């Protein structure tokens, strides 16, 4: 069964690549253009990856698809932009650091409170109820953001502007490509964060306890691990990851109260692409989605961009519901 | 008039509440798995709910349902007037009271548009009340009562405010609407009850039924349509001798409409759009710039509202710094200049004349005096800087007063409303307003004969809009 | 055997729908002993374990551990107090190595918080180093060093049982409840297991054992309680219990595996 299945996936992949090349050819695209589209896709993909890891972390521990995740992203971006604009100190760089720290702490607190106040009481309810509650939380957080910040966009300057005299982002142009300074910040921060996370999960007592709880709640309980508390940790961690994603992407867009929905859905599709249970799968899923989406949008109509995530979601669910990167060890969880 | 377009297509307005939002359709994923379908649908529902729900929550804090009791003020004044003119001034007779209904988005996401409209109507009310009302051709003075309702930036509330104004308050004409969504929800009720309605929103379909192509008999608007914008942009681009033009439009009703109208206008001007594409409002990556680069365009028109217009502009500036960027009127209000000044310096846009300093207009401009007197009056009355939303309200109010001032005494009810409607078509003839020089007719319920009376090209210089007269276009 | 009571249940009952899985049972486990719990299939042995370890709540009666009421405690709390168990059907962590299983067992001895873990503070790192030492000792004791880095769920059943045991012992429990640890093991493996259980007891941990394999049970247990249809019908040394008529009656036609 596996061989024809993977043959089919590979076939679909090849056909997609052929179509992309065909379409790009019609526009006179060469290697530089494809490379440019890929580089840009890698940067939104990194953000999707961070958001997707948030979905996975919560899903593993609580079996809930937390649709409030997008709101955490929005809060990270909006709180940072808001606090930054208040110029609390004389140094812009310091203002950014303060704003980002406040945003991460506050958003994490929102995640923790979300779990304690809303999710804990319905711990024993069925999954549909929990998902509806997370959707409701998303709606509520977005509504609160609209009340707080109104319908207008905020702004956060690109991080490079804090280190240079250039009022705009410093752009690098290696090999005729455009690499925005902010992209480098995004990649560095994402890589650092993922390494830290993996160190936490594999090398610390609490991280291991967290994984144990995600893997087998029953057995983890017997080891003295409080799975209820682990759920709270999961929400806090997911919120923090979402907030960081929001902060990193804020300078690339104009943060606005309803920016969370789209990013949240992209993170969700990335997580599903990676199998919904695997952190590394989610990261790969996010990066893959970012690149595919951007290249596909580049050779077709960009107005279709959001359709690609839906297409990927459908293909994954139809052909590889266990995730694109699931190895043979993948087993059904009890 | 970017204002109107914003009014109509303000990102938070209408779009997310519209039942058939394309974004939702895009997300309407069909999978075997009921879970994902259910959850994705729920998310879509949440989107709608959040936009719509928060509208109402937004308005809850403010004096939401709001029939502002201006009738008291007006009532008192009119009784004063009925005393004074009759006793002090023997020959001024006082006729029946005219009632003007106002229904703008005083609260909700479009309150940034509705508030200046509301203030402008209050300004007009104050002026009319000071005059005692309007005097007909027969010399009879009619007090004018203004009835204010809040449509809350919500099509349902807008429709019910229209019903209330007509049935409970028995107004003779309704002004308002603020957004296209609200206006489209309100106009069937106006038509059904044969009550003239002057909308302040941008969509061309407000005055012309897109299916039958016919002008809606009872509906007018003071806001230019996107064809006006397209025409001005095309003549500007043509004058610059651009070799190749690309077009980027925000993926919203507004963006789609400016893009569609642009094709026609560019065709007419003999210009070809080498590449066009849309982009999402919260976009972070703009792969379109790669195609624009490959197409070799030296000019890119961005048809978008805030804040997406600045995002697209920034992406172009980074990827193709030598390309000239032109914006449509969607950005003229709403923080375009302040959101990221490093991006917009030097770009060109087509904006309502009201947004440039009046003394920078040539002296022979017939609108110069109305533009500057409205600006002064508004800024003094409201304490806020002028914007074009209020200007559209000003023009609508003046149209209504013109029509009312042409009525013979003795008309009541349906007869009076029909006479007002007819009078709009006949009396608004070469009317010099803030948003254009208007000549209404049975075939034209906007009445902007010359686009350049509605819009002017501007360039961002030192963080402000500076007028860009036609003579400087080539520079 | 020391005479002090470790675990005492009296009047414990559990009803599932119409089924009385446990009906007013009394069990007393003394500290330091290996206490066997036997009974035909469906007698309620696993249910009893589930109640002791907090997965189910008793429908009545009292439950004490070292004299303190534990009837309302959660599994995690009980684990923190030193009560843990293995499962009849194994409960291992997917995608975790044998060593990591043991380390999770050691979890209750950790004090570094989450933020410390995330930030990698000195405390967290030292604690990790201590844990690694402890884990090596446990792995050695359970003869798992050679497969320390294998994923536990990919091992043969005999190894998996030892991993579960090692994980439970990493907790350094005061009482360990074993639910059919020998099932599925061959004779050699079963003999090794008996040795391990004895060594666990001699290390000071009280053991409560459910086992269908009678030779194993008779060879290990100091005291045996017999359940039948949710009732505790007998208690005594293996030799005593074996002779009791009610036990023989309960096992009539059952004891085919001897
Ligand atoms: N969660 C449950 N829901 C309903 N009935 C249950 C549940 N758990 C156990 N039972 C029933 O309670 C009775 C006792 O079951 P239990 O598993 O405790 O027996 P056991 O002595 O462990 O049997 P075995 O030797 O087969 O493992 C059985 O009739 C079983 O079907
Ligand atoms: Mg059992």
XYZ file of N, CA, C and O in Angstrom, chain A residues 196-197 199-227 229-230 233 237 277-278 328-334, chain C residues 53 55 75-76 79-80 83-85 87 91-97 100 103-114 117-120 124-125 127-128 131 151 154 167-168 171:
352
model
N 16.290 25.899 20.753
C 16.025 25.994 22.190
C 14.891 25.059 22.575
O 14.930 24.373 23.601
N 13.900 25.019 21.727
C 12.728 24.186 22.019
C 13.123 22.714 22.015
O 12.711 21.937 22.877
N 16.063 21.505 22.529
C 16.873 21.261 23.713
C 15.968 21.082 24.926
O 16.126 20.153 25.719
N 15.001 21.948 25.037
C 14.077 21.860 26.171
C 13.351 20.511 26.187
O 13.258 19.846 27.214
N 12.893 20.090 25.028
C 12.095 18.861 24.976
C 12.933 17.618 25.243
O 12.438 16.641 25.781
N 14.197 17.631 24.806
C 14.966 16.389 24.901
C 15.968 16.395 26.033
O 16.435 15.347 26.436
N 16.293 17.573 26.548
C 17.396 17.602 27.491
C 17.009 18.106 28.879
O 17.850 18.219 29.739
N 15.781 18.468 29.069
C 15.432 18.920 30.414
C 14.357 18.016 30.987
O 13.598 17.378 30.268
N 14.331 18.016 32.294
C 13.392 17.191 33.027
C 11.959 17.568 32.670
O 11.125 16.723 32.384
N 11.689 18.877 32.705
C 10.322 19.325 32.453
C 9.924 19.084 31.000
O 8.785 18.732 30.712
N 10.892 19.290 30.138
C 10.595 19.083 28.720
C 10.237 17.636 28.456
O 9.305 17.322 27.707
N 10.967 16.749 29.116
C 10.703 15.337 28.925
C 9.345 14.967 29.533
O 8.582 14.185 28.975
N 9.079 15.564 30.671
C 7.780 15.308 31.305
C 6.662 15.771 30.382
O 5.624 15.116 30.232
N 6.909 16.903 29.729
C 5.918 17.444 28.805
C 5.670 16.470 27.659
O 4.533 16.165 27.300
N 6.768 15.956 27.100
C 6.604 14.997 26.001
C 5.908 13.734 26.476
O 5.104 13.135 25.754
N 6.255 13.311 27.677
C 5.630 12.099 28.206
C 4.129 12.301 28.323
O 3.330 11.447 27.945
N 3.753 13.468 28.797
C 2.336 13.756 28.966
C 1.644 13.776 27.601
O 0.517 13.318 27.442
N 2.354 14.331 26.618
C 1.788 14.373 25.268
C 1.669 12.973 24.689
O 0.735 12.662 23.965
N 2.625 12.127 25.015
C 2.665 10.810 24.409
C 1.687 9.841 25.055
O 1.002 9.086 24.377
N 1.617 9.849 26.366
C 0.751 8.896 27.055
C 0.358 9.488 28.398
O 1.075 9.369 29.386
N -0.784 10.096 28.396
C -1.217 10.838 29.576
C -1.343 9.928 30.789
O -0.938 10.270 31.908
N -1.904 8.743 30.537
C -2.122 7.782 31.615
C -0.823 7.424 32.311
O -0.679 7.532 33.542
N 0.140 7.018 31.501
C 1.421 6.614 32.073
C 2.124 7.803 32.705
O 2.755 7.670 33.759
N 1.994 8.964 32.071
C 2.641 10.146 32.623
C 2.082 10.462 34.002
O 2.817 10.807 34.929
N 0.783 10.298 34.140
C 0.166 10.527 35.447
C 0.797 9.650 36.510
O 1.031 10.079 37.637
N 1.040 8.411 36.137
C 1.613 7.481 37.099
C 3.028 7.829 37.483
O 3.560 7.360 38.461
N 3.660 8.648 36.632
C 5.009 9.089 36.955
C 4.955 10.385 37.757
O 5.957 11.063 37.930
N 3.770 10.742 38.182
C 3.644 11.956 38.984
C 3.573 13.219 38.152
O 3.778 14.314 38.658
N 3.314 13.054 36.843
C 3.224 14.240 35.981
C 1.764 14.673 35.902
O 0.899 13.887 35.535
N 1.534 15.926 36.229
C 0.169 16.436 36.280
C -0.246 16.894 34.881
O 0.172 17.940 34.405
N -1.065 16.100 34.225
C -1.365 16.410 32.829
C -2.226 17.659 32.705
O -2.204 18.324 31.675
N -1.794 20.360 34.479
C -0.826 21.455 34.468
C -0.076 21.486 33.143
O 0.248 22.557 32.622
N 0.184 20.300 32.591
C 0.902 20.252 31.318
C 0.085 20.934 30.219
O 0.644 21.553 29.317
N 0.769 24.491 30.489
C 2.088 24.786 29.936
C 2.014 24.808 28.401
O 2.584 25.683 27.748
N 3.043 27.883 26.120
C 4.116 27.738 25.144
C 3.617 28.102 23.739
O 4.276 28.824 22.984
N 1.091 15.934 14.915
C 1.625 15.453 16.174
C 3.113 15.730 16.303
O 3.691 15.564 17.359
N 3.721 16.071 15.195
C 5.175 16.120 15.211
C 5.678 17.549 15.056
O 5.278 18.268 14.147
N 7.989 5.262 9.200
C 7.311 3.995 9.425
C 6.975 3.807 10.898
O 6.194 2.957 11.267
N 7.609 4.616 11.749
C 7.358 4.449 13.166
C 5.997 4.990 13.597
O 5.538 4.733 14.694
N 5.404 5.764 12.684
C 4.136 6.404 13.030
C 3.101 5.360 13.475
O 2.812 4.412 12.777
N 2.601 5.550 14.644
C 1.586 4.602 15.118
C 0.372 5.374 15.606
O 0.475 6.527 15.980
N -0.713 4.707 15.603
C -1.947 5.355 16.051
C -1.932 5.476 17.568
O -1.559 4.566 18.274
N -2.297 6.661 18.000
C -2.283 6.922 19.436
C -3.553 6.375 20.076
O -4.624 6.461 19.508
N -3.417 5.806 21.272
C -4.623 5.282 21.918
C -5.312 6.359 22.729
O -4.670 7.033 23.479
N -4.700 3.513 42.447
C -3.835 4.491 41.791
C -4.595 5.722 41.306
O -4.063 6.537 40.562
N -7.173 6.203 39.318
C -7.840 6.323 38.018
C -9.349 6.185 38.158
O -10.105 6.750 37.374
N -3.916 10.353 40.245
C -2.758 9.493 39.966
C -1.436 10.237 40.145
O -0.490 9.692 40.709
N -1.402 11.486 39.659
C -0.147 12.226 39.753
C 0.220 12.468 41.213
O 1.379 12.328 41.623
N 1.436 9.285 42.716
C 2.796 9.004 42.277
C 3.782 9.820 43.094
O 4.824 9.325 43.511
N 3.426 11.081 43.311
C 4.304 11.928 44.120
C 4.466 11.367 45.529
O 5.491 11.574 46.176
N 3.309 5.929 45.170
C 2.521 4.783 44.709
C 2.547 4.776 43.182
O 2.154 5.752 42.546
N 3.022 3.719 42.607
C 2.916 3.661 41.158
C 2.669 2.218 40.722
O 2.565 1.312 41.543
N 2.552 2.018 39.411
C 2.137 0.705 38.947
C 2.651 0.452 37.533
O 3.115 1.369 36.855
N 1.192 -1.680 33.874
C -0.111 -2.003 33.311
C -0.142 -3.402 32.731
O 0.854 -3.918 32.249
N 1.940 0.515 28.889
C 1.716 1.941 28.609
C 3.066 2.624 28.518
O 3.581 3.133 29.499
N 3.614 2.631 27.313
C 4.917 3.271 27.124
C 4.737 4.577 26.345
O 3.664 4.843 25.801
N 5.785 5.372 26.320
C 5.749 6.642 25.588
C 6.295 6.438 24.183
O 7.415 5.943 24.014
N 5.498 6.853 23.220
C 5.986 6.765 21.846
C 7.121 7.746 21.623
O 7.158 8.811 22.219
N 7.993 7.388 20.710
C 9.065 8.283 20.298
C 9.938 8.720 21.467
O 10.505 9.805 21.456
N 10.010 7.868 22.479
C 10.962 8.167 23.546
C 11.837 6.940 23.735
O 11.369 5.801 23.656
N 13.107 7.212 24.005
C 14.051 6.106 24.163
C 13.857 5.464 25.536
O 13.187 6.009 26.418
N 15.062 7.677 28.160
C 14.133 8.774 28.455
C 12.959 8.301 29.307
O 12.455 9.039 30.159
N 14.111 8.335 32.680
C 14.280 9.703 33.157
C 12.935 10.344 33.514
O 12.836 11.108 34.468
N 11.926 10.013 32.742
C 10.598 10.533 33.082
C 10.168 9.971 34.441
O 9.582 10.667 35.263
N 10.519 8.699 34.680
C 10.191 8.113 35.972
C 10.840 8.893 37.104
O 10.283 9.018 38.203
N 11.999 9.445 36.814
C 12.737 10.184 37.828
C 12.156 11.587 38.035
O 12.573 12.324 38.908
N 11.190 11.924 37.199
C 10.655 13.278 37.130
C 10.291 13.884 38.478
O 10.552 15.041 38.749
N 9.733 13.058 39.365
C 9.214 13.673 40.595
C 10.322 14.195 41.482
O 10.080 14.934 42.427
N 11.558 13.815 41.179
C 12.651 14.317 42.000
C 13.213 15.621 41.466
O 14.113 16.192 42.041
N 12.665 16.081 40.324
C 13.142 17.332 39.738
C 12.480 18.537 40.397
O 11.327 18.478 40.805
N 13.207 19.621 40.493
C 12.625 20.813 41.104
C 12.680 22.015 40.171
O 12.007 23.008 40.399
N 13.514 21.943 39.129
C 13.633 23.102 38.239
C 12.306 23.309 37.506
O 11.684 22.359 37.042
N 11.868 24.561 37.435
C 10.569 24.850 36.818
C 10.670 24.919 35.315
O 11.734 24.705 34.726
N 9.532 25.214 34.695
C 9.475 25.252 33.244
C 10.304 26.359 32.659
O 11.023 26.176 31.691
N 13.766 25.486 32.781
C 14.079 24.499 31.757
C 14.250 25.165 30.405
O 15.194 24.902 29.673
N 13.322 26.051 30.090
C 13.360 26.705 28.788
C 14.593 27.587 28.648
O 15.181 27.684 27.591
N 14.952 28.239 29.745
C 16.075 29.160 29.671
C 17.396 28.445 29.883
O 18.461 29.028 29.692
N 17.325 27.175 30.304
C 18.559 26.419 30.513
C 19.395 26.964 31.655
O 20.603 27.161 31.537
N 18.816 23.910 36.259
C 18.196 22.931 35.367
C 19.255 22.013 34.777
O 19.055 20.808 34.649
N 20.417 22.601 34.457
C 21.442 21.776 33.827
C 22.043 20.791 34.820
O 22.281 19.629 34.517
N 20.594 19.602 37.433
C 19.579 18.603 37.722
C 19.577 17.546 36.633
O 19.449 16.359 36.895
N 19.733 18.015 35.407
C 19.757 17.097 34.290
C 20.935 16.131 34.425
O 20.804 14.932 34.218
N 20.225 13.553 36.995
C 19.245 12.603 36.494
C 19.913 11.575 35.595
O 19.621 10.381 35.680
N 14.122 3.123 20.765
C 12.770 3.574 21.082
C 12.013 2.419 21.746
O 11.937 1.314 21.199
N 9.510 0.044 20.142
C 9.944 -0.838 19.059
C 10.623 -2.105 19.564
O 11.080 -2.926 18.771
N 11.084 2.141 34.598
C 10.504 3.480 34.689
C 9.809 3.659 36.033
O 9.966 4.675 36.711
N 9.033 2.628 36.421
C 8.321 2.716 37.689
C 9.311 2.810 38.843
O 9.116 3.565 39.793
N 11.012 6.071 39.830
C 10.215 6.943 40.695
C 10.604 6.742 42.159
O 10.233 7.532 43.013
